[in-house]
PDB file of C-alpha atoms in Angstrom:
ATOM      1  CA  ASP A 759       2.877 -18.100   0.658  1.00  0.00           C
ATOM      2  CA  HIS A 760       1.434 -20.266  -2.102  1.00  0.00           C
ATOM      3  CA  LEU A 761       0.247 -17.636  -4.576  1.00  0.00           C
ATOM      4  CA  GLY A 762       3.345 -15.468  -4.785  1.00  0.00           C
ATOM      5  CA  LEU A 763       3.375 -11.746  -4.027  1.00  0.00           C
ATOM      6  CA  ILE A 764       1.716 -10.389  -7.168  1.00  0.00           C
ATOM      7  CA  ASP A 765      -1.165 -12.884  -7.188  1.00  0.00           C
ATOM      8  CA  ALA A 766      -1.618 -12.491  -3.422  1.00  0.00           C
ATOM      9  CA  ILE A 767      -1.875  -8.697  -3.708  1.00  0.00           C
ATOM     10  CA  ASP A 768      -4.270  -8.955  -6.641  1.00  0.00           C
ATOM     11  CA  TRP A 769      -6.445 -11.408  -4.685  1.00  0.00           C
ATOM     12  CA  GLN A 770      -6.297  -9.235  -1.533  1.00  0.00           C
ATOM     13  CA  ILE A 771      -7.454  -6.120  -3.389  1.00  0.00           C
ATOM     14  CA  LYS A 772     -10.282  -7.957  -5.151  1.00  0.00           C
ATOM     15  CA  GLU A 773     -11.482  -9.378  -1.813  1.00  0.00           C
ATOM     16  CA  PHE A 774     -11.183  -5.899  -0.282  1.00  0.00           C
ATOM     17  CA  GLN A 775     -13.346  -4.531  -3.095  1.00  0.00           C
ATOM     18  CA  LYS A 776     -16.053  -7.163  -2.488  1.00  0.00           C
ATOM     19  CA  ARG A 777     -16.091  -6.760   1.305  1.00  0.00           C
ATOM     20  CA  ASN A 778     -16.074  -2.962   1.342  1.00  0.00           C
ATOM     21  CA  ASN A 779     -18.113  -2.110  -1.746  1.00  0.00           C
ATOM     22  CA  ILE A 780     -15.303   0.171  -2.943  1.00  0.00           C
ATOM     23  CA  THR A 781     -14.490   0.318  -6.641  1.00  0.00           C
ATOM     24  CA  CYS A 782     -10.815  -0.591  -7.052  1.00  0.00           C
ATOM     25  CA  ASN A 783      -8.766   0.346 -10.086  1.00  0.00           C
ATOM     26  CA  ILE A 784      -5.708  -1.903 -10.065  1.00  0.00           C
ATOM     27  CA  ASN A 785      -2.429  -1.583 -11.966  1.00  0.00           C
ATOM     28  CA  ILE A 786       0.137  -4.240 -11.007  1.00  0.00           C
ATOM     29  CA  SER A 787       3.428  -5.069 -12.730  1.00  0.00           C
ATOM     30  CA  LYS A 788       3.484  -8.819 -13.256  1.00  0.00           C
ATOM     31  CA  ASN A 789       7.198  -9.522 -13.625  1.00  0.00           C
ATOM     32  CA  LEU A 790       8.878  -9.055 -10.269  1.00  0.00           C
ATOM     33  CA  ASN A 791      11.490 -11.166  -8.585  1.00  0.00           C
ATOM     34  CA  ILE A 792      11.274 -10.453  -4.860  1.00  0.00           C
ATOM     35  CA  ASP A 793      12.599 -12.743  -2.152  1.00  0.00           C
ATOM     36  CA  LYS A 794      10.119 -14.339   0.241  1.00  0.00           C
ATOM     37  CA  GLU A 795      11.084 -12.363   3.346  1.00  0.00           C
ATOM     38  CA  LYS A 796      10.734  -8.996   1.616  1.00  0.00           C
ATOM     39  CA  SER A 797       7.563 -10.135  -0.144  1.00  0.00           C
ATOM     40  CA  ILE A 798       5.967 -10.776   3.240  1.00  0.00           C
ATOM     41  CA  ALA A 799       6.893  -7.271   4.456  1.00  0.00           C
ATOM     42  CA  ILE A 800       5.471  -5.712   1.288  1.00  0.00           C
ATOM     43  CA  PHE A 801       2.278  -7.750   1.592  1.00  0.00           C
ATOM     44  CA  ARG A 802       1.873  -6.578   5.214  1.00  0.00           C
ATOM     45  CA  ILE A 803       2.248  -2.957   4.073  1.00  0.00           C
ATOM     46  CA  ILE A 804      -0.514  -3.484   1.489  1.00  0.00           C
ATOM     47  CA  GLN A 805      -2.758  -5.144   4.081  1.00  0.00           C
ATOM     48  CA  GLU A 806      -2.292  -2.243   6.492  1.00  0.00           C
ATOM     49  CA  LEU A 807      -2.975   0.356   3.790  1.00  0.00           C
ATOM     50  CA  LEU A 808      -6.193  -1.414   2.792  1.00  0.00           C
ATOM     51  CA  LEU A 809      -7.241  -1.772   6.437  1.00  0.00           C
ATOM     52  CA  ASN A 810      -6.789   1.970   6.953  1.00  0.00           C
ATOM     53  CA  VAL A 811      -8.902   2.720   3.882  1.00  0.00           C
ATOM     54  CA  SER A 812     -11.692   0.401   5.050  1.00  0.00           C
ATOM     55  CA  LYS A 813     -11.683   1.680   8.642  1.00  0.00           C
ATOM     56  CA  HIS A 814     -11.268   5.398   8.152  1.00  0.00           C
ATOM     57  CA  SER A 815     -11.696   6.734   4.630  1.00  0.00           C
ATOM     58  CA  LYS A 816     -15.376   6.247   3.740  1.00  0.00           C
ATOM     59  CA  ALA A 817     -14.077   6.062   0.161  1.00  0.00           C
ATOM     60  CA  THR A 818     -16.044   4.817  -2.829  1.00  0.00           C
ATOM     61  CA  ILE A 819     -13.039   4.580  -5.183  1.00  0.00           C
ATOM     62  CA  LEU A 820      -9.534   3.270  -4.589  1.00  0.00           C
ATOM     63  CA  ASN A 821      -6.746   3.506  -7.132  1.00  0.00           C
ATOM     64  CA  PHE A 822      -3.936   1.034  -6.554  1.00  0.00           C
ATOM     65  CA  GLU A 823      -0.634   0.900  -8.428  1.00  0.00           C
ATOM     66  CA  PHE A 824       2.186  -1.571  -7.823  1.00  0.00           C
ATOM     67  CA  VAL A 825       4.635  -0.778 -10.592  1.00  0.00           C
ATOM     68  CA  LYS A 826       8.252  -1.685 -11.187  1.00  0.00           C
ATOM     69  CA  ASN A 827      10.375   1.007 -12.775  1.00  0.00           C
ATOM     70  CA  GLU A 828      14.040   0.724 -13.648  1.00  0.00           C
ATOM     71  CA  ASN A 829      15.398   1.127 -10.104  1.00  0.00           C
ATOM     72  CA  THR A 830      12.323   1.215  -7.879  1.00  0.00           C
ATOM     73  CA  LEU A 831       9.118  -0.489  -6.975  1.00  0.00           C
ATOM     74  CA  ASN A 832       6.413   2.163  -6.648  1.00  0.00           C
ATOM     75  CA  ILE A 833       3.285   1.542  -4.648  1.00  0.00           C
ATOM     76  CA  VAL A 834       0.537   4.155  -4.828  1.00  0.00           C
ATOM     77  CA  VAL A 835      -2.761   3.883  -2.979  1.00  0.00           C
ATOM     78  CA  GLU A 836      -5.172   6.767  -3.508  1.00  0.00           C
ATOM     79  CA  ASP A 837      -8.753   7.064  -2.329  1.00  0.00           C
ATOM     80  CA  ASN A 838     -11.541   9.610  -2.690  1.00  0.00           C
ATOM     81  CA  GLY A 839     -12.497   9.421   0.977  1.00  0.00           C
ATOM     82  CA  VAL A 840     -12.848  11.917   3.788  1.00  0.00           C
ATOM     83  CA  GLY A 841      -9.109  12.435   4.269  1.00  0.00           C
ATOM     84  CA  PHE A 842      -7.538  13.743   7.452  1.00  0.00           C
ATOM     85  CA  LYS A 843      -5.331  16.535   8.765  1.00  0.00           C
ATOM     86  CA  GLN A 844      -1.634  15.994   7.978  1.00  0.00           C
ATOM     87  CA  GLU A 845      -0.678  16.393  11.647  1.00  0.00           C
ATOM     88  CA  GLU A 846      -2.682  13.256  12.490  1.00  0.00           C
ATOM     89  CA  ILE A 847       0.069  11.200  10.833  1.00  0.00           C
ATOM     90  CA  GLN A 848       2.308  11.973  13.827  1.00  0.00           C
ATOM     91  CA  LYS A 849      -0.178  10.826  16.478  1.00  0.00           C
ATOM     92  CA  PRO A 850       1.387   8.162  18.711  1.00  0.00           C
ATOM     93  CA  ASN A 851      -1.791   6.045  18.607  1.00  0.00           C
ATOM     94  CA  SER A 852      -1.740   5.766  14.793  1.00  0.00           C
ATOM     95  CA  MET A 853      -0.395   2.219  15.017  1.00  0.00           C
ATOM     96  CA  GLY A 854      -1.313   1.276  11.443  1.00  0.00           C
ATOM     97  CA  LEU A 855       0.654   4.180  10.021  1.00  0.00           C
ATOM     98  CA  ILE A 856       3.544   3.553  12.413  1.00  0.00           C
ATOM     99  CA  ASN A 857       3.712  -0.073  11.226  1.00  0.00           C
ATOM    100  CA  ILE A 858       3.721   1.036   7.585  1.00  0.00           C
ATOM    101  CA  PHE A 859       6.492   3.597   8.220  1.00  0.00           C
ATOM    102  CA  GLU A 860       8.601   0.989  10.030  1.00  0.00           C
ATOM    103  CA  CYS A 861       8.214  -1.622   7.273  1.00  0.00           C
ATOM    104  CA  VAL A 862       9.129   0.917   4.603  1.00  0.00           C
ATOM    105  CA  LYS A 863      12.167   1.984   6.631  1.00  0.00           C
ATOM    106  CA  ILE A 864      13.333  -1.637   7.014  1.00  0.00           C
ATOM    107  CA  LEU A 865      13.148  -2.009   3.229  1.00  0.00           C
ATOM    108  CA  ASP A 866      15.226   1.213   2.792  1.00  0.00           C
ATOM    109  CA  GLY A 867      12.271   2.853   1.091  1.00  0.00           C
ATOM    110  CA  LYS A 868      10.561   6.222   1.168  1.00  0.00           C
ATOM    111  CA  ILE A 869       6.949   6.993   1.959  1.00  0.00           C
ATOM    112  CA  SER A 870       4.820  10.058   1.383  1.00  0.00           C
ATOM    113  CA  ILE A 871       1.277  10.519   2.685  1.00  0.00           C
ATOM    114  CA  ASN A 872      -0.788  13.415   1.414  1.00  0.00           C
ATOM    115  CA  SER A 873      -4.285  13.952   2.716  1.00  0.00           C
ATOM    116  CA  LYS A 874      -6.753  16.774   3.013  1.00  0.00           C
ATOM    117  CA  LEU A 875     -10.069  16.822   4.831  1.00  0.00           C
ATOM    118  CA  ASN A 876     -12.901  15.890   2.469  1.00  0.00           C
ATOM    119  CA  ASN A 877     -10.416  15.405  -0.366  1.00  0.00           C
ATOM    120  CA  GLY A 878      -9.055  11.868  -0.019  1.00  0.00           C
ATOM    121  CA  THR A 879      -5.648  10.448   0.746  1.00  0.00           C
ATOM    122  CA  LYS A 880      -2.706   9.441  -1.400  1.00  0.00           C
ATOM    123  CA  VAL A 881       0.087   7.194  -0.131  1.00  0.00           C
ATOM    124  CA  GLU A 882       3.204   6.807  -2.259  1.00  0.00           C
ATOM    125  CA  ILE A 883       5.889   4.283  -1.378  1.00  0.00           C
ATOM    126  CA  ASN A 884       9.141   3.898  -3.292  1.00  0.00           C
ATOM    127  CA  LEU A 885      11.274   0.851  -2.593  1.00  0.00           C
ATOM    128  CA  PRO A 886      14.742   0.491  -4.130  1.00  0.00           C
ATOM    129  CA  LEU A 887      15.375  -2.332  -6.569  1.00  0.00           C
ATOM    130  CA  ASN A 888      18.679  -4.082  -6.848  1.00  0.00           C
ATOM    131  CA  ASN A 889      19.186  -6.376  -9.855  1.00  0.00           C
ATOM    132  CA  ASN A 890      15.400  -6.748 -10.225  1.00  0.00           C
ATOM    133  CA  GLN A 891      15.093  -7.739  -6.575  1.00  0.00           C
ATOM    134  CA  ILE A 892      14.299  -5.774  -3.479  1.00  0.00           C
TER     135      ILE A 892
END
């Protein structure tokens, strides 16, 4: 609440890196104007993505992008971990993924998760921008 979304995400990823001994490559657009309510939803998505990486991936490298383009905010989280079978995304007990899908849907966004066993996971989220706000 006090840092603002960009600084909060940057802090969260750096803390994640320290706690999990995972090298994080971070690319974050600095100039975003996002209302507080939507910022909280986006921050929760980031938290859940990082939690999934720490709990399941066994990754040593995480690439994180949070980039504003002309009409979208693109979030990409990619790790070099153990990956999983694509059909596991649909499991009803995958609460973390379900929460992420629901948050993205509420924000009228799109999400793509690509993973292969022993070949890491890549999550891409595209959220629409409207007059530099989401």
